[in-house]
Tab-separated table of C-alpha atoms in Angstrom:
chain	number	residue	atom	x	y	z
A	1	UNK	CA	56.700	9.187	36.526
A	2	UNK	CA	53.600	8.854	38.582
A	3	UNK	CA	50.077	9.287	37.771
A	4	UNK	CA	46.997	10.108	39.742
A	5	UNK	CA	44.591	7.986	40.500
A	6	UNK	CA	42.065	10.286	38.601
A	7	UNK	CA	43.593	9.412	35.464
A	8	UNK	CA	42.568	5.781	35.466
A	9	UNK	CA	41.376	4.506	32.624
A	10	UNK	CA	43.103	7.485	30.275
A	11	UNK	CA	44.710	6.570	26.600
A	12	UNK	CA	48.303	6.143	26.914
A	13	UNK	CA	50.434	7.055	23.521
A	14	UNK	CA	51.968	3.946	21.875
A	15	UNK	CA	55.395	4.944	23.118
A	16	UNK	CA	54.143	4.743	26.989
A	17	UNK	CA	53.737	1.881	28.806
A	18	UNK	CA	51.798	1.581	32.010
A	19	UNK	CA	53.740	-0.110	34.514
A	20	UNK	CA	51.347	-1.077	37.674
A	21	UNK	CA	53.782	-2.582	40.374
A	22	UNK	CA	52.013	-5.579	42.130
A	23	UNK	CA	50.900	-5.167	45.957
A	24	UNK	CA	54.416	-6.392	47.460
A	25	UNK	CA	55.679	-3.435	45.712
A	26	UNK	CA	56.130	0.239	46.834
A	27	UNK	CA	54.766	2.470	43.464
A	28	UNK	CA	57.716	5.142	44.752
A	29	UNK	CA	59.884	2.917	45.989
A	30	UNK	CA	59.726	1.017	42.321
A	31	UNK	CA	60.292	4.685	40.102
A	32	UNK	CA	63.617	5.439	42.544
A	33	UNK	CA	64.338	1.960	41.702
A	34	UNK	CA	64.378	2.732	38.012
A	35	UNK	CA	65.484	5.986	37.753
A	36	UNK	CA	68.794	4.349	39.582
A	37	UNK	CA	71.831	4.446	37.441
A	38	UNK	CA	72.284	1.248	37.600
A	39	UNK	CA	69.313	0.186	35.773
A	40	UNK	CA	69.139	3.001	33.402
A	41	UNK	CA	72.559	1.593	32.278
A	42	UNK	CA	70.808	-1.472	31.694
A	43	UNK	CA	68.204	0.293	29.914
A	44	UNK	CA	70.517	1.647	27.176
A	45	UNK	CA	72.633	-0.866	26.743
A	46	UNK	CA	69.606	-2.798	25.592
A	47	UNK	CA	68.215	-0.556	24.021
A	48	UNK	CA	67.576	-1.119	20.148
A	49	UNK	CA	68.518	2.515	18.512
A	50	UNK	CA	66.601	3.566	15.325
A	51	UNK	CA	65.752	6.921	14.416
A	52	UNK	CA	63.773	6.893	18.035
A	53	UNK	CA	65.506	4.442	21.042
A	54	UNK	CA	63.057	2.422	21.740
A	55	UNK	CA	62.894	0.692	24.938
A	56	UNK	CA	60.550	-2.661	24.962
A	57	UNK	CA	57.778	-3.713	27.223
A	58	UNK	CA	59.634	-7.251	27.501
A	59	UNK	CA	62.744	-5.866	28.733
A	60	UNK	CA	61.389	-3.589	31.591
A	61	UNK	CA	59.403	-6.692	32.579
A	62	UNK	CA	62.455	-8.742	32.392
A	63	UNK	CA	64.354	-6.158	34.704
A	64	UNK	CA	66.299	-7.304	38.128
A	65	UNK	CA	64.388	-5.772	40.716
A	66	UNK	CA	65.507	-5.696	44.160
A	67	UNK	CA	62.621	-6.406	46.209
A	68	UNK	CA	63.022	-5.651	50.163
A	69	UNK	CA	59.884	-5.966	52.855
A	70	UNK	CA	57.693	-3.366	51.705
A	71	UNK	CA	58.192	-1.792	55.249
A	72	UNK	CA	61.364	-1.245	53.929
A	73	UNK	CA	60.846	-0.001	50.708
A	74	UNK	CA	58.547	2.504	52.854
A	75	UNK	CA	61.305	3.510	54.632
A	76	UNK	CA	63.415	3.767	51.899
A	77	UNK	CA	61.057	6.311	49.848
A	78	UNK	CA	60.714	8.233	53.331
A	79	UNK	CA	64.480	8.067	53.369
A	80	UNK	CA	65.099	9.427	49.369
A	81	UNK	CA	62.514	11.922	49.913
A	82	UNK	CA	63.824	13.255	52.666
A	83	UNK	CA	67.544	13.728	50.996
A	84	UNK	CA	65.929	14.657	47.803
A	85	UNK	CA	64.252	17.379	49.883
A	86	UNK	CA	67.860	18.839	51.217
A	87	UNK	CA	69.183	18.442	47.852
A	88	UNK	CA	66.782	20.672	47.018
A	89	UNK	CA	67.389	22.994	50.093
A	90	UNK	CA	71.379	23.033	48.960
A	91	UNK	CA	70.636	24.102	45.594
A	92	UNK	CA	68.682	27.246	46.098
A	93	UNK	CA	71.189	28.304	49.227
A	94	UNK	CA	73.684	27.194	46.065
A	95	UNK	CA	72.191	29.592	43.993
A	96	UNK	CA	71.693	32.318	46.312
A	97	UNK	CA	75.883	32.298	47.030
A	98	UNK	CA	76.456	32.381	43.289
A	99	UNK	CA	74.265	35.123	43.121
A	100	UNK	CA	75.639	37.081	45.949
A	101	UNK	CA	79.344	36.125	44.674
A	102	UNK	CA	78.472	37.680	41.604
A	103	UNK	CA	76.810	40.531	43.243
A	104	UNK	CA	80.224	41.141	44.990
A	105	UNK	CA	82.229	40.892	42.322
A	106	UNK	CA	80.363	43.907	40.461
A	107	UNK	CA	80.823	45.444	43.350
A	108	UNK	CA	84.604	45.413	43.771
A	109	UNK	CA	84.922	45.584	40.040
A	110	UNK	CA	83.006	48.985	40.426
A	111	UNK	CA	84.813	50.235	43.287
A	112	UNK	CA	88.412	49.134	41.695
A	113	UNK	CA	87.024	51.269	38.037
A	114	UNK	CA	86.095	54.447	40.730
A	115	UNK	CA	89.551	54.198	42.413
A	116	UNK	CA	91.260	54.231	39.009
């Protein structure tokens, strides 16, 4: 995740670590970058597991980045964003069939128990 600006300077637990991307690098564009499957696969599978996976500073640092023009790293967050955003769109009209599917079902469940 992202923080605000506001919180510079804040305490970060030991099991954080502050990642500040250099200029050439999109903040967004780098957290799509690592939330992609790809890398979270890389993640895991180096991953020491204890009690607690632990995932060390040296490793994220030592992590393939793919690093575009930062125009297009722009346009790639606009681009993400923008789907993420109709994703989110989908699911609620999602929800709102289910619920009206359901809704219907009661209904003809209730009309079929009248009937009978």
């Amino acid at each position: 995740g992202t923080v605000p600006p506001s919180w510079a300077g804040a305490n970060i637990a030991r099991a954080v670590a502050r990642i500040k991307p250099i200029a050439e690098i999109h903040r967004d564009y780098l957290v799509f970058v690592l939330q992609e499957s790809s890398i979270q696969t890389y993640f895991t599978s180096a991953t020491r597991t204890l009690a607690q996976p632990t995932l060390n500073v040296s490793l994220i640092e030592r992590t393939p980045i793919p690093v575009p023009p930062l125009a297009e790293q722009k346009r790639i967050v606009a681009k993400v964003e923008e789907l993420m955003a109709l994703v989110d769109k989908l699911e609620v009209q999602l929800a709102a069939s289910r619920d009206a599917g359901a809704k219907l079902i009661e209904a003809v469940v209730a009309a079929i128990a009248a009937a009978a």
